[in-house]
Coordinates of C-alpha atoms in Angstrom, one line a residue:
X379 CA 255.5 -18.4 73.7
X380 CA 255.9 -16.9 77.1
X381 CA 254.5 -19.8 79.0
X382 CA 257.3 -22.4 78.3
X383 CA 258.2 -26.7 79.9
X384 CA 261.7 -26.3 80.3
X385 CA 264.1 -28.9 80.3
X386 CA 267.9 -29.0 82.2
X387 CA 269.7 -32.3 80.6
X388 CA 271.8 -33.6 83.3
X389 CA 274.5 -37.0 83.3
X390 CA 273.6 -39.8 84.9
X391 CA 273.5 -39.7 88.4
X392 CA 273.1 -36.0 89.1
X393 CA 269.9 -35.3 88.0
X394 CA 269.5 -34.6 91.7
X395 CA 272.5 -32.0 91.5
X396 CA 270.7 -30.1 88.6
X397 CA 267.7 -29.7 90.6
X398 CA 268.6 -28.5 93.9
X399 CA 270.6 -25.7 91.3
X400 CA 267.2 -25.1 90.0
X401 CA 265.3 -24.5 93.5
X402 CA 268.5 -22.6 94.5
X403 CA 267.8 -20.4 91.5
X404 CA 263.1 -20.2 92.4
X405 CA 262.4 -22.9 90.5
X406 CA 260.0 -24.8 92.4
X407 CA 257.8 -26.6 90.0
X408 CA 259.6 -29.4 88.2
X409 CA 260.1 -33.3 87.6
X410 CA 263.3 -35.1 88.0
X411 CA 263.3 -37.6 85.6
X412 CA 266.3 -40.0 84.3
X413 CA 268.9 -38.1 83.2
X414 CA 267.0 -34.2 82.6
X415 CA 264.7 -32.5 85.2
X416 CA 261.6 -30.6 83.8
X417 CA 260.5 -27.6 85.1
X418 CA 258.4 -24.8 84.1
X419 CA 259.6 -20.9 82.3
X420 CA 259.1 -18.2 80.8
X421 CA 261.7 -16.4 77.0
X422 CA 264.2 -14.7 80.3
X423 CA 264.6 -18.2 82.6
X424 CA 266.1 -19.6 78.9
X425 CA 268.8 -16.9 79.5
X426 CA 269.0 -17.3 82.7
X427 CA 269.5 -21.0 83.2
X428 CA 272.1 -21.3 80.3
X429 CA 273.7 -18.5 82.4
X430 CA 273.8 -20.1 85.8
X431 CA 273.1 -23.7 85.7
X432 CA 276.5 -25.6 86.3
X433 CA 276.1 -28.9 86.8
X434 CA 273.3 -29.4 83.8
X435 CA 274.5 -29.9 79.8
X436 CA 271.9 -28.0 78.2
X437 CA 268.7 -26.4 78.6
X438 CA 265.7 -27.7 76.3
X439 CA 262.3 -26.5 75.5
X440 CA 259.9 -28.9 76.1
X441 CA 257.8 -28.7 72.3
X442 CA 255.8 -32.2 72.6
X443 CA 255.1 -35.0 73.8
X444 CA 253.3 -38.2 72.8
X445 CA 252.5 -41.4 71.8
X446 CA 254.4 -42.6 68.5
X447 CA 254.2 -46.4 67.3
X448 CA 253.6 -45.4 63.5
X449 CA 255.9 -43.2 61.2
X450 CA 251.7 -41.4 60.4
X451 CA 251.5 -41.3 64.3
X452 CA 254.8 -39.7 65.1
X453 CA 254.3 -37.2 61.5
X454 CA 251.0 -35.8 62.7
X455 CA 251.9 -35.7 66.4
X456 CA 255.0 -33.5 65.6
X457 CA 252.6 -31.3 62.7
X458 CA 250.9 -30.0 65.5
X459 CA 253.0 -28.5 67.2
X460 CA 253.6 -24.8 67.6
X461 CA 257.3 -24.7 65.2
X462 CA 255.9 -21.1 63.5
X463 CA 255.8 -19.7 66.8
X464 CA 259.7 -20.1 66.9
X465 CA 261.4 -20.6 64.0
X466 CA 261.0 -17.9 61.4
X467 CA 261.3 -18.4 57.8
X468 CA 265.3 -18.4 57.3
X469 CA 265.7 -20.4 60.8
X470 CA 267.9 -23.6 60.5
X471 CA 266.7 -26.6 61.6
X472 CA 268.3 -29.9 61.8
X473 CA 267.0 -33.2 63.1
X474 CA 268.9 -35.5 65.5
X475 CA 267.3 -38.5 67.2
X476 CA 267.4 -41.0 69.7
X477 CA 265.3 -44.2 69.8
X478 CA 265.1 -46.5 73.0
X479 CA 262.5 -50.1 73.3
X480 CA 260.6 -48.1 70.5
X481 CA 259.1 -49.8 67.9
X482 CA 260.1 -46.9 65.8
X483 CA 263.7 -48.0 65.8
X484 CA 265.1 -46.1 62.8
X485 CA 266.6 -43.3 64.0
X486 CA 267.7 -41.7 60.8
X487 CA 263.6 -42.2 59.7
X488 CA 262.3 -40.3 62.5
X489 CA 264.6 -37.7 61.9
X490 CA 263.1 -37.9 58.3
X491 CA 260.0 -38.0 59.3
X492 CA 260.1 -35.2 62.0
X493 CA 261.9 -33.3 59.8
X494 CA 259.4 -33.2 56.7
X495 CA 256.5 -32.4 59.4
X496 CA 258.1 -29.0 60.8
X497 CA 258.5 -28.2 56.9
X498 CA 254.9 -28.9 56.6
X499 CA 253.5 -26.8 59.8
X500 CA 256.0 -23.8 58.2
X501 CA 254.7 -24.2 55.1
X502 CA 251.3 -23.5 56.6
X503 CA 252.8 -20.2 57.8
X504 CA 255.5 -19.0 55.0
X505 CA 253.6 -20.4 52.5
X506 CA 256.4 -22.0 50.7
X507 CA 258.5 -25.7 50.6
X508 CA 261.6 -24.0 50.9
X509 CA 263.5 -22.4 52.9
X510 CA 267.1 -21.6 53.1
X511 CA 268.1 -22.2 56.7
X512 CA 270.4 -19.7 56.4
X513 CA 269.5 -18.4 59.9
X514 CA 269.5 -18.7 64.1
X515 CA 269.5 -22.2 64.6
X516 CA 267.2 -24.0 66.1
X517 CA 268.3 -28.1 66.6
X518 CA 265.2 -30.1 67.2
X519 CA 265.7 -33.6 69.2
X520 CA 263.3 -36.4 68.3
X521 CA 263.6 -39.3 71.8
X522 CA 261.5 -42.5 70.9
X523 CA 261.2 -43.7 74.5
X524 CA 259.0 -46.9 75.3
X525 CA 256.7 -45.6 72.4
X526 CA 257.0 -42.4 73.9
X527 CA 258.2 -39.0 71.4
X528 CA 259.8 -36.2 72.6
X529 CA 260.5 -33.8 70.6
X530 CA 262.3 -30.9 71.3
X531 CA 264.7 -27.5 70.7
X532 CA 268.0 -27.1 71.9
X533 CA 268.1 -23.5 73.2
X534 CA 272.2 -24.0 74.2
X535 CA 274.1 -24.9 71.4
X536 CA 277.5 -26.1 72.3
X537 CA 277.3 -28.1 75.7
X538 CA 276.5 -26.1 78.9
X539 CA 280.5 -27.7 80.0
X540 CA 282.0 -25.5 77.4
X541 CA 283.1 -22.7 79.7
X542 CA 284.9 -20.8 77.6
X543 CA 288.8 -20.4 80.1
X544 CA 289.9 -24.3 78.8
X545 CA 291.5 -23.2 75.6
X546 CA 294.7 -26.8 76.6
X547 CA 293.5 -29.9 77.7
X548 CA 295.4 -32.6 79.3
X549 CA 295.1 -36.2 78.5
X550 CA 292.0 -37.1 80.7
X551 CA 290.5 -33.7 82.1
X552 CA 287.3 -34.3 83.6
X553 CA 284.1 -32.0 82.3
X554 CA 284.0 -28.7 84.1
X555 CA 279.8 -30.1 84.8
X556 CA 281.2 -32.6 86.6
X557 CA 283.9 -30.7 88.4
X558 CA 281.3 -28.8 89.6
X559 CA 279.2 -31.2 90.3
X560 CA 281.7 -33.0 92.6
X561 CA 282.5 -29.4 93.9
X562 CA 278.7 -29.0 94.6
X563 CA 278.3 -32.4 96.4
X564 CA 281.5 -32.0 98.6
X565 CA 279.0 -29.3 100.5
X566 CA 282.6 -26.6 100.0
X567 CA 282.3 -23.0 100.3
X568 CA 285.4 -20.4 100.3
X569 CA 285.6 -19.8 103.8
X570 CA 287.6 -23.2 104.1
X571 CA 290.8 -24.4 102.0
X572 CA 290.4 -26.3 99.2
X573 CA 293.2 -28.0 97.3
X574 CA 293.6 -30.7 95.0
X575 CA 297.0 -33.2 94.6
X576 CA 296.1 -34.0 91.1
X577 CA 295.0 -31.4 89.5
X578 CA 296.0 -32.3 85.8
X579 CA 294.3 -28.9 83.8
X580 CA 292.9 -27.3 86.7
X581 CA 289.1 -28.0 85.8
X582 CA 288.3 -28.3 89.4
X583 CA 290.3 -25.0 90.9
X584 CA 288.2 -22.4 88.0
X585 CA 285.5 -24.1 88.9
X586 CA 285.8 -24.1 92.8
X587 CA 286.9 -20.4 92.4
X588 CA 283.8 -19.8 90.1
X589 CA 281.7 -21.0 92.8
X590 CA 283.2 -18.9 96.0
X591 CA 283.0 -15.8 93.8
X592 CA 279.7 -16.6 93.2
X593 CA 280.6 -16.3 88.8
X594 CA 277.6 -17.5 86.9
X595 CA 279.6 -20.1 84.6
X596 CA 277.7 -19.1 81.2
X597 CA 279.1 -15.6 81.0
X598 CA 282.2 -16.0 79.0
X599 CA 280.0 -17.6 76.4
X600 CA 277.3 -17.4 74.1
X601 CA 274.5 -19.3 73.1
X602 CA 272.7 -20.7 69.9
X603 CA 268.6 -19.2 71.4
X604 CA 270.9 -15.4 72.0
X605 CA 269.7 -14.9 67.9
X606 CA 266.3 -16.2 68.0
X607 CA 264.0 -13.3 68.0
X608 CA 261.1 -14.8 70.3
X609 CA 264.1 -14.5 72.7
X610 CA 264.4 -9.8 72.5
X611 CA 267.8 -8.5 72.8
X612 CA 267.0 -6.9 76.2
X613 CA 266.0 -10.4 77.9
X614 CA 269.5 -11.8 77.2
X615 CA 271.0 -8.4 78.8
X616 CA 268.5 -8.5 81.9
X617 CA 270.0 -11.7 82.3
X618 CA 273.5 -10.9 82.0
X619 CA 273.3 -7.7 84.2
X620 CA 272.1 -9.9 86.9
X621 CA 274.5 -12.2 86.9
X622 CA 277.6 -9.7 86.6
X623 CA 276.1 -7.4 89.9
X624 CA 275.6 -11.2 91.6
X625 CA 279.3 -11.8 91.4
X626 CA 281.1 -11.4 95.0
X627 CA 285.2 -11.0 93.8
X628 CA 285.1 -9.4 97.3
X629 CA 285.9 -12.9 99.1
X630 CA 289.2 -13.7 99.8
X631 CA 290.4 -17.6 98.2
X632 CA 292.3 -20.3 99.4
X633 CA 292.7 -22.7 96.6
X634 CA 295.6 -23.8 95.5
X635 CA 296.3 -27.3 93.2
X636 CA 299.5 -29.0 92.5
X637 CA 300.2 -32.2 90.0
X638 CA 303.4 -33.9 89.6
X639 CA 303.5 -33.0 85.4
X640 CA 304.9 -29.9 84.8
X641 CA 303.1 -29.9 81.1
X642 CA 300.1 -30.2 83.2
X643 CA 300.4 -27.6 85.2
X644 CA 301.5 -25.8 82.6
X645 CA 297.6 -26.8 81.0
X646 CA 295.8 -25.4 84.0
X647 CA 298.4 -22.1 84.6
X648 CA 297.0 -20.9 81.2
X649 CA 292.9 -21.8 82.4
X650 CA 293.8 -20.2 86.0
X651 CA 294.8 -17.2 83.7
X652 CA 292.2 -17.3 81.1
X653 CA 289.2 -17.4 83.8
X654 CA 290.7 -14.3 85.6
X655 CA 292.4 -16.2 88.3
X656 CA 296.0 -16.2 88.2
X657 CA 296.0 -14.1 91.5
X658 CA 294.0 -16.1 93.5
X659 CA 294.5 -19.8 93.0
X660 CA 298.3 -20.7 93.5
X661 CA 299.8 -23.8 91.6
X662 CA 302.9 -26.0 92.1
X663 CA 304.9 -29.1 90.7
X664 CA 304.9 -31.6 93.5
X665 CA 304.3 -34.9 93.9
X666 CA 301.6 -35.6 96.4
X667 CA 304.7 -37.3 98.6
X668 CA 305.3 -33.2 98.9
X669 CA 302.1 -31.7 99.1
X670 CA 301.7 -29.7 102.0
X671 CA 298.0 -27.9 101.9
X672 CA 297.7 -24.8 104.2
X673 CA 294.9 -24.5 107.2
X674 CA 292.8 -26.1 108.6
X675 CA 289.4 -27.8 107.7
X676 CA 289.9 -27.7 104.5
X677 CA 288.1 -29.7 101.6
X678 CA 290.7 -32.1 99.1
X679 CA 288.7 -32.6 96.3
X680 CA 290.9 -34.9 93.2
X681 CA 290.1 -36.6 90.4
X682 CA 293.1 -38.7 89.9
X683 CA 294.5 -41.2 87.3
X684 CA 292.2 -43.9 86.2
X685 CA 294.3 -46.1 83.8
X686 CA 294.3 -49.1 82.0
X687 CA 296.9 -50.8 80.6
X688 CA 299.0 -53.1 83.5
X689 CA 302.2 -50.3 84.3
X690 CA 299.1 -47.7 84.9
X691 CA 297.5 -49.5 87.2
X692 CA 300.1 -50.0 89.1
X693 CA 301.6 -46.6 89.3
X694 CA 297.5 -45.6 90.1
X695 CA 297.2 -48.2 93.2
X696 CA 300.8 -46.4 94.5
X697 CA 299.2 -42.6 94.1
X698 CA 296.2 -43.3 95.9
X699 CA 298.1 -44.9 98.6
X700 CA 300.0 -41.9 99.0
X701 CA 296.5 -39.8 99.1
X702 CA 295.7 -42.3 102.0
X703 CA 298.7 -41.4 103.7
X704 CA 298.4 -37.6 102.3
X705 CA 294.8 -37.4 104.3
X706 CA 296.7 -39.3 107.6
X707 CA 298.0 -36.0 108.2
X708 CA 295.4 -33.3 107.5
X709 CA 293.2 -35.0 110.4
X710 CA 290.8 -31.5 109.7
X711 CA 290.7 -32.1 106.2
X712 CA 288.0 -33.7 104.7
X713 CA 289.0 -35.4 101.2
X714 CA 287.0 -36.3 98.4
X715 CA 288.0 -38.2 94.8
X716 CA 286.1 -40.0 91.9
X717 CA 287.4 -42.8 90.9
X718 CA 286.8 -46.0 88.8
X719 CA 289.5 -48.3 90.9
X720 CA 287.3 -50.7 92.6
X721 CA 290.2 -50.6 95.0
X722 CA 289.8 -47.3 96.3
X723 CA 289.1 -47.5 100.1
X724 CA 291.7 -50.4 100.5
X725 CA 294.3 -49.0 98.4
X726 CA 293.3 -45.4 100.1
X727 CA 293.0 -47.7 104.0
X728 CA 290.3 -46.1 104.3
X729 CA 286.4 -47.6 104.4
X730 CA 284.5 -43.7 102.8
X731 CA 281.7 -42.3 104.9
X732 CA 279.8 -41.8 101.7
X733 CA 280.0 -43.4 98.0
X734 CA 278.2 -42.2 95.1
X735 CA 277.6 -44.0 91.5
X736 CA 279.1 -41.3 89.1
X737 CA 279.7 -41.7 85.4
X738 CA 282.6 -39.4 84.4
X739 CA 281.9 -39.0 80.4
X740 CA 281.2 -43.1 79.7
X741 CA 283.3 -44.4 82.5
X742 CA 281.4 -45.9 85.5
X743 CA 283.4 -44.3 89.1
X744 CA 282.1 -44.0 92.6
X745 CA 282.6 -40.3 94.1
X746 CA 284.4 -41.4 98.0
X747 CA 283.9 -39.0 100.5
X748 CA 286.0 -38.7 103.7
X749 CA 284.2 -36.0 105.9
X750 CA 286.6 -34.7 108.4
X751 CA 285.4 -32.0 111.5
X752 CA 283.3 -28.6 110.5
X753 CA 285.0 -25.2 111.5
X754 CA 283.9 -24.3 114.7
X755 CA 281.5 -21.9 114.7
X756 CA 282.9 -18.2 116.0
X757 CA 280.6 -16.8 118.7
X758 CA 278.3 -14.2 117.6
X759 CA 279.0 -11.3 120.7
X760 CA 275.8 -9.4 121.4
X761 CA 275.8 -5.8 121.8
X762 CA 275.4 -5.9 125.8
X763 CA 279.1 -7.9 125.4

């Protein structure tokens, strides 16, 4: 399987960000759809994309796509796919499924049919009807949408948001993939200060540091497909060496954060230390009213608490007002906040320059973007001057 159709899955609203990442990695033949970006690649691209994509959830192999209005069509369509080229005789191949707006609405039944079809196809190669499934893991997924079956194979394993540095979590942490997306949408770069006044578990700070130093987010973890015989170990070694060679840890970082909760700062410090930024990210226990980020033309990016009960909502409203007053005192800074609060702009006392609907988990939010002035460009001195 040298030439593949790969799928980078994306949280709702972040498809264009995933596509931008792929383009920056050198992929151009792609199709952007709801929840995924499909692109062409080879085996080494499985390695590279798992290591490098910051905002995608998983990298899948698209095994096939076909119309299936009956279980016979689902069975025959699945059996026709080249499973023997991917799954060895001892491979473990559980089947997951989803169905929406399709005649085949029973997900367990679809999973069972796909499993039986894969077994039948592998039987033609390995000449056995019993498979031990005690080897590498190959998670198959069948997605039924409008009577079209999409059959995929998961190369990732645990979601790509699990970078490996976050051992502890606060009450409502933001996913690493979403944090990276918020930073990329801000167009922040390491020449500018970065501050999070509601840093919680420190995820935004660590993701900013990884972006600033061009650290591939998957370097600290493993993936299901690392155990697959079809992907030589040399390809993973090549991709990891490329990633290590791309790190730019000589760039000074101006990243700091604070939180009013001492327990949250302890969690954030543990994440910062685990990620290797103990000397490069500064943390303080501070209320927003006392936060004083240093420097000019910086970016404040934050995920303030949302609040559900009345007492919490009142506290959140107060916090957003404090954020608004903080922004007034930093006229050269840009300000970005993701919030489910419908009255955010009213409480912040300023209409956002841009808004973008995003989903933080299952919670519908808006990403409020207040764009400050860009840093002045330094005059380039010609050799004659």
